[in-house]
XYZ file of C-alpha atoms in Angstrom:
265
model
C -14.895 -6.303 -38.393
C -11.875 -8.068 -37.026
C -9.692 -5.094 -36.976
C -12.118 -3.397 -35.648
C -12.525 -5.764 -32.673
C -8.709 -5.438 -32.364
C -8.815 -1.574 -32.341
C -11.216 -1.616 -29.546
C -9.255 -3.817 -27.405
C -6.544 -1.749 -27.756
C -8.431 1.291 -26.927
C -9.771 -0.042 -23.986
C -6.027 -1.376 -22.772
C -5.213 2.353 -23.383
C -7.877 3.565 -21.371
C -7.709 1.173 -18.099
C -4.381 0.730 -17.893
C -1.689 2.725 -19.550
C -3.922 6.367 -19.228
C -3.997 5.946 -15.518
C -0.682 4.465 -15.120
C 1.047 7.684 -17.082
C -1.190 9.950 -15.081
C 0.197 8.775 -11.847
C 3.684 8.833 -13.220
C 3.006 12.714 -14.093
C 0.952 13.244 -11.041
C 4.127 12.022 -8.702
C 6.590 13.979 -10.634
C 3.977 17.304 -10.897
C 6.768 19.193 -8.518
C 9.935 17.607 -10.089
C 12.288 15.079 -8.625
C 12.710 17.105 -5.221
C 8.933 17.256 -5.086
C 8.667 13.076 -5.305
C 11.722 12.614 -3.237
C 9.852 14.305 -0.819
C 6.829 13.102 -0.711
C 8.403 9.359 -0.065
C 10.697 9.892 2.271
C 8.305 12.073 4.567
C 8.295 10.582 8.343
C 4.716 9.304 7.655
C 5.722 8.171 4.027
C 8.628 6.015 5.743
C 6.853 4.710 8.329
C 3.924 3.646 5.809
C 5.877 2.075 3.821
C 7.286 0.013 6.622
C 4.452 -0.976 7.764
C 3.725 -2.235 5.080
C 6.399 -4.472 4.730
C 5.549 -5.653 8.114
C 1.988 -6.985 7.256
C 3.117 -8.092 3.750
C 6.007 -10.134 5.692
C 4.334 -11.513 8.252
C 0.827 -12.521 6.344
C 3.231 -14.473 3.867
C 4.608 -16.269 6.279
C 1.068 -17.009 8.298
C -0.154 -17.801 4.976
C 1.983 -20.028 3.777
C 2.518 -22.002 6.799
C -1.595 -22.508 7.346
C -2.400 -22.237 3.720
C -0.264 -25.922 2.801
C -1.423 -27.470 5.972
C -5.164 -25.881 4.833
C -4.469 -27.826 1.467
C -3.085 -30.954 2.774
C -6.203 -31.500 5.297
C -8.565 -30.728 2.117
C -7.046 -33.197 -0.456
C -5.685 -35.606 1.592
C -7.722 -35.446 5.373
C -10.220 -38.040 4.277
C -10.691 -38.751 8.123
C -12.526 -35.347 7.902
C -15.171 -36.748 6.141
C -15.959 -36.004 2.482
C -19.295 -33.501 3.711
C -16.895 -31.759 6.644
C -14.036 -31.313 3.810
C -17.037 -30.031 1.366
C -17.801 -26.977 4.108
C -14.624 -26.018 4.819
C -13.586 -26.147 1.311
C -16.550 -23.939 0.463
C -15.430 -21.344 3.847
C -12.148 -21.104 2.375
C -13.312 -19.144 -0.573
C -15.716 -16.891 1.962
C -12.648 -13.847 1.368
C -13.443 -13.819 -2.288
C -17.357 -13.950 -1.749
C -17.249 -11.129 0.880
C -16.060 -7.269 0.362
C -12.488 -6.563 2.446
C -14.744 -3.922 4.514
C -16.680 -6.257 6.061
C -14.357 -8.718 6.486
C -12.673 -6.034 8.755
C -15.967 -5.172 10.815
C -16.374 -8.945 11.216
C -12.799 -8.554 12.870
C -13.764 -5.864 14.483
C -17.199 -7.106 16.174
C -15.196 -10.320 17.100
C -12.181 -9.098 19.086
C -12.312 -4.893 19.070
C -12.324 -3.234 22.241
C -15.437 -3.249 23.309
C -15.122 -7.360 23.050
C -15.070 -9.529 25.636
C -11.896 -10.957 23.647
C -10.817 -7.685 23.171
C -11.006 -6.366 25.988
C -9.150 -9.428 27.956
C -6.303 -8.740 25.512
C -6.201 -5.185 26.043
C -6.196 -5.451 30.065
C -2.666 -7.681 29.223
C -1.061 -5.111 27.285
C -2.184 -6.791 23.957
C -4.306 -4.752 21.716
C -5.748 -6.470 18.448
C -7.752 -3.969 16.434
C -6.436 -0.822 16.039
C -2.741 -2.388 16.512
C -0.471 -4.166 14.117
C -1.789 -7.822 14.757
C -5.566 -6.721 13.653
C -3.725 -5.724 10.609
C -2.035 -8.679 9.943
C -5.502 -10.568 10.897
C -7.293 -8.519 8.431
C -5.083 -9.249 5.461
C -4.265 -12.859 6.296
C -8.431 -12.884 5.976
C -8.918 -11.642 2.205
C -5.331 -13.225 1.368
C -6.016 -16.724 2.884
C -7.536 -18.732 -0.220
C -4.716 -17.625 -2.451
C -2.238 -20.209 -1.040
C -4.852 -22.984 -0.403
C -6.008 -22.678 -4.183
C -2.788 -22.511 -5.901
C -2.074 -26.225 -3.811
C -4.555 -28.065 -4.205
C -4.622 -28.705 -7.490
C -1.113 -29.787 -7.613
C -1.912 -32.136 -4.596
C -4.562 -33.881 -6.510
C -3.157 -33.703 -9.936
C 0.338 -36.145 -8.333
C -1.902 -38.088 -6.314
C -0.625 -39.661 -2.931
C 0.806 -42.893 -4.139
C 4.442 -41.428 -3.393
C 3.607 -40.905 -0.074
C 1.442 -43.732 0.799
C 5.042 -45.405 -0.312
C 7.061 -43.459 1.635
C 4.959 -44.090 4.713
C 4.903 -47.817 4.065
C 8.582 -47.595 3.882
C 9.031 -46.398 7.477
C 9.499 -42.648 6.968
C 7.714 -40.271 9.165
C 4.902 -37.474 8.375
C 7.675 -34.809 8.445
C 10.170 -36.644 6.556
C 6.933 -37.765 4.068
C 6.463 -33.958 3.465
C 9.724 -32.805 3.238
C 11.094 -35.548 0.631
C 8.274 -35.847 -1.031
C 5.478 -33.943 -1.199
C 7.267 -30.649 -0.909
C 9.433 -31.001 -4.106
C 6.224 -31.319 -6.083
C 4.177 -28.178 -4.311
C 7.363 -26.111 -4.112
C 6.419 -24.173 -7.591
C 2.851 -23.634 -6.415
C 3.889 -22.336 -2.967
C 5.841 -19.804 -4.641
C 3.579 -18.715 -6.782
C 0.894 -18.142 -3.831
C 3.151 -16.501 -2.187
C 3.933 -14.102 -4.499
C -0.059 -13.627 -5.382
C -0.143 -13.154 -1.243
C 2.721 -10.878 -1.230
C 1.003 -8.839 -4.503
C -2.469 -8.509 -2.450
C -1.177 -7.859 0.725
C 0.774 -5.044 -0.273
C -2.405 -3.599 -2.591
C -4.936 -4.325 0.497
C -7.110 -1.251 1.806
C -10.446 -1.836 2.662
C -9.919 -4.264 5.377
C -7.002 -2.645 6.843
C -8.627 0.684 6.902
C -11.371 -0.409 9.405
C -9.164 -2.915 11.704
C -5.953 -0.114 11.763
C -7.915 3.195 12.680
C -5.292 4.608 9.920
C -3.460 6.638 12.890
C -0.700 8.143 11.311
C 2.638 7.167 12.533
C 0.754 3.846 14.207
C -0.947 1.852 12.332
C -0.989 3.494 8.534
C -0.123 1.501 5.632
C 0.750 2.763 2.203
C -2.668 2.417 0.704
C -4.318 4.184 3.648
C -1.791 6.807 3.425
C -2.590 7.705 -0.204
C -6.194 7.817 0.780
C -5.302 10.342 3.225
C -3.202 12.174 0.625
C -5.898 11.988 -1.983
C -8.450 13.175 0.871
C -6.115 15.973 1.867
C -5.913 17.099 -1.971
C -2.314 16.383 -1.824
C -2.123 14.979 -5.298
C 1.452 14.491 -5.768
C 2.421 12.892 -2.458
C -0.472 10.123 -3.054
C 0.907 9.829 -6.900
C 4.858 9.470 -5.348
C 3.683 6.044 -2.727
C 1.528 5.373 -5.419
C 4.053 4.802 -7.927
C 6.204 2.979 -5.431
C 3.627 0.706 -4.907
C 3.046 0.404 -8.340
C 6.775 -0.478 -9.542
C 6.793 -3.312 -6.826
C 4.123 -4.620 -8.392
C 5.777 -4.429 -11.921
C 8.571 -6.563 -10.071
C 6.058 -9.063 -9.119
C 4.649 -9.298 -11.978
C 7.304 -10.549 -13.868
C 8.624 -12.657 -10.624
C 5.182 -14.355 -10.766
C 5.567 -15.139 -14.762
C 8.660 -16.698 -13.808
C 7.356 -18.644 -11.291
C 4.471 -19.707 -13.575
C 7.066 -21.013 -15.890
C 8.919 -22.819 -13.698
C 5.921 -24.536 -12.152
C 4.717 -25.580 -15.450
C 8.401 -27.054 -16.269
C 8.181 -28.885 -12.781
């Protein structure tokens, strides 16, 4: 029965992950090396891809920034109030409770065009949605509680005695932070920020109703193999697919090693 068991698991590995995997591989090289060269280095490809970069860049940095001050007020803000920490702790995780889609309508209803807050912005040259920052806005949305949750629990698990000490002693908040608090949330920032950098680069739903997926404007790699796949372009989606893919094969093993490292720290 055991090897049994073991069989299946191995069939179903097979199945959901190296069957589709190998069928992209074949899928991007279906008309040879020219045909994939191609396909990703196609003005729209380029561009894409660039965008993508972008949005991953900028939504790791938003993140990361907001996402350890997001922490700090949650564990240690006890002038918040243990029922105002309780709500916002529980709003934090509203990305994981609601689908990317309708995160980006919420965007969308809240500052589109036909907004008042859109609308201000887009009489001062500033659009929002249907521009690069509702992008951003969109993914820092469904990436926000990675950063937050990969904190916390190193904030609680060391405890502020260290920097209760280190304000007693005359330092200041920054100095309190930089001496001491960041060397022990260092690991854990780095590993949200590569789970950030790993979702933002996979993100679609979201993005596709903020961006407008106007090609040459506002398309991302994921929304441009949508359009591929809808344009029954098979081996162009396949050849941004499988960059997408091998990036995050690199992260993969770049967030193993920065799970090993935070559990050695």
């Amino acid at each position: 029965m055991k090897k049994l068991w073991i069989v299946l698991t191995y069939l179903v590995f097979a199945l959901l992950l190296v069957a589709p995997l190998a069928k992209m591989v074949q899928s991007a090289f279906a008309d040879g090396w020219s045909g994939f060269a191609e396909a990703v280095s196609r003005p729209e490809a380029l561009h894409a891809l660039m965008m993508t970069g972008l949005v991953v860049l900028c939504v790791t940095v938003l993140n990361g920034v907001f996402g350890i001050m997001t922490a700090l007020y949650l564990v240690r803000g006890k002038w918040l109030g243990r029922r105002l920490r309780s709500v916002m702790n529980s709003i934090v995780d509203l990305p994981y409770a609601v689908s990317p889609v309708i995160g980006g309508l919420m965007i969308v209803l809240l500052v589109g065009p036909d907004t008042a807050i859109g609308s201000f912005f887009e009489k001062i040259g500033f659009n929002i949605v249907y521009a690069f920052p509702g992008m951003v806005i969109a993914t820092l949305f469904v990436t926000f509680p990675l950063m937050v949750r990969e904190i916390m629990p190193v904030l609680e698990e060391i405890g502020d005695d260290q920097e209760q000490a280190s304000a007693t002693l005359g330092a200041y908040g920054w100095t309190t932070f930089r001496r001491v608090t960041w060397p022990s949330i260092r690991w854990g920032v780095a590993y949200g920020a590569v789970l950030t950098v790993a979702r933002s680069m996979g993100e679609f739903g979201a993005v596709l109703v903020v961006s407008g997926n106007i090609i040459n404007r506002t398309q991302t790699a994921t929304t441009l193999v949508y359009q591929d796949v809808e344009n029954f372009d098979i081996s162009a989606a396949g050849g941004i697919a499988l960059i997408l893919a091998a990036f995050s094969a690199g992260l993969l093993l770049l967030m193993e090693w920065t799970k090993k490292r935070r559990e050695v720290h």
